[in-house]
PDB file of C-alpha atoms and ligand atoms in Angstrom:
ATOM      1  CA  MET A   1     -61.293 220.154-141.209  1.00 60.00           C
ATOM      2  CA  ASN A   2     -61.823 220.211-137.464  1.00 65.00           C
ATOM      3  CA  PRO A   3     -58.717 220.429-135.275  1.00 62.00           C
ATOM      4  CA  LYS A   4     -59.244 217.020-133.677  1.00 67.00           C
ATOM      5  CA  ARG A   5     -59.300 215.278-137.067  1.00 63.00           C
ATOM      6  CA  ARG A   6     -56.261 217.252-138.184  1.00 64.00           C
ATOM      7  CA  ARG A   7     -54.333 216.118-135.093  1.00 65.00           C
ATOM      8  CA  LEU A   8     -55.252 212.481-135.781  1.00 60.00           C
ATOM      9  CA  LEU A   9     -54.019 212.731-139.384  1.00 60.00           C
ATOM     10  CA  ALA A  10     -50.786 214.328-138.241  1.00 63.00           C
ATOM     11  CA  ALA A  11     -50.243 211.558-135.689  1.00 62.00           C
ATOM     12  CA  GLY A  12     -50.885 208.922-138.354  1.00 59.00           C
ATOM     13  CA  ALA A  13     -48.426 210.540-140.739  1.00 60.00           C
ATOM     14  CA  ALA A  14     -45.798 210.754-137.995  1.00 61.00           C
ATOM     15  CA  ALA A  15     -46.282 207.089-137.137  1.00 62.00           C
ATOM     16  CA  ALA A  16     -45.952 206.068-140.791  1.00 59.00           C
ATOM     17  CA  LEU A  17     -42.804 208.143-141.110  1.00 56.00           C
ATOM     18  CA  ALA A  18     -41.334 206.619-137.951  1.00 60.00           C
ATOM     19  CA  THR A  19     -42.042 203.109-139.249  1.00 60.00           C
ATOM     20  CA  ALA A  20     -40.369 203.864-142.580  1.00 60.00           C
ATOM     21  CA  SER A  21     -37.346 205.409-140.863  1.00 62.00           C
ATOM     22  CA  PHE A  22     -37.029 202.431-138.582  1.00 59.00           C
ATOM     23  CA  ALA A  23     -37.142 200.042-141.548  1.00 57.00           C
ATOM     24  CA  ASN A  24     -34.441 202.063-143.321  1.00 57.00           C
ATOM     25  CA  TYR A  25     -32.385 202.103-140.145  1.00 60.00           C
ATOM     26  CA  VAL A  26     -32.597 198.318-139.812  1.00 56.00           C
ATOM     27  CA  LEU A  27     -31.685 197.827-143.469  1.00 57.00           C
ATOM     28  CA  ALA A  28     -28.760 200.214-143.141  1.00 59.00           C
ATOM     29  CA  GLN A  29     -27.517 198.448-140.018  1.00 61.00           C
ATOM     30  CA  THR A  30     -27.555 194.954-141.504  1.00 70.00           C
ATOM     31  CA  PRO A  31     -26.120 195.103-144.996  1.00 82.00           C
ATOM     32  CA  GLU A  32     -25.416 191.684-146.405  1.00 90.00           C
ATOM     33  CA  GLN A  33     -21.807 191.065-147.182  1.00 94.00           C
ATOM     34  CA  VAL A  34     -21.172 191.101-150.914  1.00 97.00           C
ATOM     35  CA  ILE A  35     -18.299 189.044-152.296  1.00 97.00           C
ATOM     36  CA  ARG A  36     -17.301 189.827-155.851  1.00 98.00           C
ATOM     37  CA  ILE A  37     -16.007 186.945-157.932  1.00 98.00           C
ATOM     38  CA  SER A  38     -14.807 187.179-161.478  1.00 97.00           C
ATOM     39  CA  ALA A  39     -14.942 184.210-163.816  1.00 97.00           C
ATOM     40  CA  ARG A  40     -12.528 183.967-166.701  1.00 96.00           C
ATOM     41  CA  LYS A  41     -10.999 181.158-168.739  1.00 95.00           C
ATOM     42  CA  PHE A  42     -10.444 179.025-166.717  1.00 96.00           C
ATOM     43  CA  ALA A  43     -10.659 180.192-163.150  1.00 97.00           C
ATOM     44  CA  PHE A  44     -12.775 181.892-160.561  1.00 98.00           C
ATOM     45  CA  LEU A  45     -11.073 184.793-158.837  1.00 98.00           C
ATOM     46  CA  PRO A  46     -10.902 184.490-155.905  1.00 98.00           C
ATOM     47  CA  GLY A  47     -10.905 180.721-156.158  1.00 98.00           C
ATOM     48  CA  GLU A  48     -11.481 180.224-152.447  1.00 98.00           C
ATOM     49  CA  ILE A  49     -13.816 182.141-150.202  1.00 98.00           C
ATOM     50  CA  THR A  50     -14.488 181.884-146.486  1.00 98.00           C
ATOM     51  CA  LEU A  51     -17.977 182.384-145.093  1.00 97.00           C
ATOM     52  CA  LYS A  52     -19.447 182.298-141.615  1.00 97.00           C
ATOM     53  CA  GLN A  53     -22.014 179.730-140.678  1.00 97.00           C
ATOM     54  CA  GLY A  54     -25.498 181.255-140.556  1.00 96.00           C
ATOM     55  CA  VAL A  55     -24.428 184.616-141.972  1.00 96.00           C
ATOM     56  CA  PRO A  56     -26.044 185.450-145.324  1.00 96.00           C
ATOM     57  CA  VAL A  57     -23.832 186.635-148.149  1.00 97.00           C
ATOM     58  CA  VAL A  58     -24.382 187.699-151.704  1.00 97.00           C
ATOM     59  CA  LEU A  59     -21.935 186.389-154.280  1.00 98.00           C
ATOM     60  CA  GLU A  60     -21.697 188.812-157.157  1.00 98.00           C
ATOM     61  CA  PHE A  61     -20.252 187.410-160.368  1.00 98.00           C
ATOM     62  CA  VAL A  62     -18.917 188.951-163.532  1.00 97.00           C
ATOM     63  CA  ALA A  63     -17.778 186.847-166.477  1.00 96.00           C
ATOM     64  CA  ALA A  64     -14.792 188.337-168.248  1.00 93.00           C
ATOM     65  CA  ASP A  65     -14.833 186.557-171.580  1.00 93.00           C
ATOM     66  CA  VAL A  66     -17.396 183.843-172.310  1.00 96.00           C
ATOM     67  CA  VAL A  67     -20.600 182.449-170.837  1.00 97.00           C
ATOM     68  CA  MET A  68     -19.901 180.336-167.778  1.00 97.00           C
ATOM     69  CA  GLY A  69     -21.831 178.825-164.952  1.00 98.00           C
ATOM     70  CA  PHE A  70     -21.490 178.929-161.203  1.00 98.00           C
ATOM     71  CA  ASN A  71     -22.668 175.836-159.388  1.00 98.00           C
ATOM     72  CA  ALA A  72     -22.286 175.082-155.683  1.00 98.00           C
ATOM     73  CA  PRO A  73     -24.308 171.876-155.280  1.00 97.00           C
ATOM     74  CA  ASP A  74     -24.001 171.720-151.487  1.00 97.00           C
ATOM     75  CA  PHE A  75     -25.758 175.085-151.297  1.00 96.00           C
ATOM     76  CA  LYS A  76     -28.191 174.309-154.122  1.00 96.00           C
ATOM     77  CA  ALA A  77     -26.924 177.516-155.686  1.00 97.00           C
ATOM     78  CA  ARG A  78     -26.216 178.153-159.330  1.00 98.00           C
ATOM     79  CA  ALA A  79     -26.236 180.954-161.864  1.00 98.00           C
ATOM     80  CA  ASP A  80     -25.455 181.612-165.499  1.00 98.00           C
ATOM     81  CA  LEU A  81     -22.552 184.020-165.780  1.00 98.00           C
ATOM     82  CA  ILE A  82     -22.969 186.119-168.890  1.00 97.00           C
ATOM     83  CA  PRO A  83     -20.345 188.656-169.991  1.00 97.00           C
ATOM     84  CA  GLY A  84     -21.586 192.196-169.466  1.00 95.00           C
ATOM     85  CA  GLN A  85     -24.073 191.186-166.772  1.00 97.00           C
ATOM     86  CA  VAL A  86     -23.782 190.892-163.021  1.00 97.00           C
ATOM     87  CA  ALA A  87     -25.151 187.653-161.563  1.00 98.00           C
ATOM     88  CA  ARG A  88     -26.026 187.519-157.887  1.00 97.00           C
ATOM     89  CA  VAL A  89     -26.440 184.445-155.728  1.00 97.00           C
ATOM     90  CA  ARG A  90     -27.495 184.682-152.093  1.00 96.00           C
ATOM     91  CA  LEU A  91     -26.288 182.017-149.680  1.00 95.00           C
ATOM     92  CA  VAL A  92     -26.844 181.291-146.036  1.00 95.00           C
ATOM     93  CA  PRO A  93     -24.216 178.687-145.155  1.00 97.00           C
ATOM     94  CA  GLN A  94     -25.713 176.152-142.748  1.00 96.00           C
ATOM     95  CA  GLN A  95     -22.871 173.705-142.243  1.00 97.00           C
ATOM     96  CA  VAL A  96     -19.248 174.159-141.302  1.00 98.00           C
ATOM     97  CA  GLY A  97     -16.824 172.592-143.762  1.00 98.00           C
ATOM     98  CA  THR A  98     -15.195 172.965-147.149  1.00 98.00           C
ATOM     99  CA  PHE A  99     -17.382 172.712-150.230  1.00 98.00           C
ATOM    100  CA  ASP A 100     -16.605 172.748-153.931  1.00 98.00           C
ATOM    101  CA  PHE A 101     -18.063 174.992-156.556  1.00 98.00           C
ATOM    102  CA  LEU A 102     -17.492 174.707-160.261  1.00 98.00           C
ATOM    103  CA  CYS A 103     -18.217 176.042-163.695  1.00 98.00           C
ATOM    104  CA  ASP A 104     -21.079 174.000-165.162  1.00 97.00           C
ATOM    105  CA  ILE A 105     -21.207 175.446-168.658  1.00 97.00           C
ATOM    106  CA  PHE A 106     -18.575 174.198-171.087  1.00 97.00           C
ATOM    107  CA  CYS A 107     -16.344 177.188-171.748  1.00 96.00           C
ATOM    108  CA  GLY A 108     -13.277 175.736-173.477  1.00 95.00           C
ATOM    109  CA  ASP A 109     -10.292 173.436-173.055  1.00 95.00           C
ATOM    110  CA  GLY A 110      -9.688 174.276-169.399  1.00 96.00           C
ATOM    111  CA  HIS A 111     -13.319 174.009-168.353  1.00 97.00           C
ATOM    112  CA  GLU A 112     -12.977 170.694-166.517  1.00 96.00           C
ATOM    113  CA  GLY A 113     -10.536 172.174-164.031  1.00 96.00           C
ATOM    114  CA  MET A 114     -12.489 175.353-163.400  1.00 97.00           C
ATOM    115  CA  SER A 115     -13.551 175.147-159.785  1.00 98.00           C
ATOM    116  CA  GLY A 116     -13.150 176.688-156.377  1.00 98.00           C
ATOM    117  CA  LYS A 117     -13.768 176.145-152.707  1.00 98.00           C
ATOM    118  CA  ILE A 118     -16.095 177.632-150.140  1.00 98.00           C
ATOM    119  CA  HIS A 119     -14.874 177.340-146.561  1.00 98.00           C
ATOM    120  CA  VAL A 120     -17.579 177.756-143.945  1.00 98.00           C
ATOM    121  CA  VAL A 121     -16.390 178.515-140.439  1.00 98.00           C
ATOM    122  CA  ALA A 122     -18.325 178.644-137.167  1.00 96.00           C
TER     123      ALA A 122
HETATM  124 CU1   CU B 201     -16.638 176.264-167.891  1.00 73.72          CU
END
């Protein structure tokens, strides 16, 4: 290989490496907040969470005992919560206010009261 071509390849490799490092840097600098919520008969824990308007979060659910559902209609967000699995829901809250979420899979006698609140602040 002639030296000129070798230099070009090296420059290309360096540029690719720099791009990858930059992408990793950006990802590392902007981790999305993860909020862990456990669902058990008949409550979500925590039952109230506070989010910031426009800031994406990932809600990470574990179900302790039986299959349940997470449903936050104002965010058009829902997930099946299956024991032994982690369910993730990503939200970007757009509006300030207090919004309800609830269990939408019948899980026993206390199911009807199984709900929580999402507070979104500016
Ligand atoms: Cu339920």
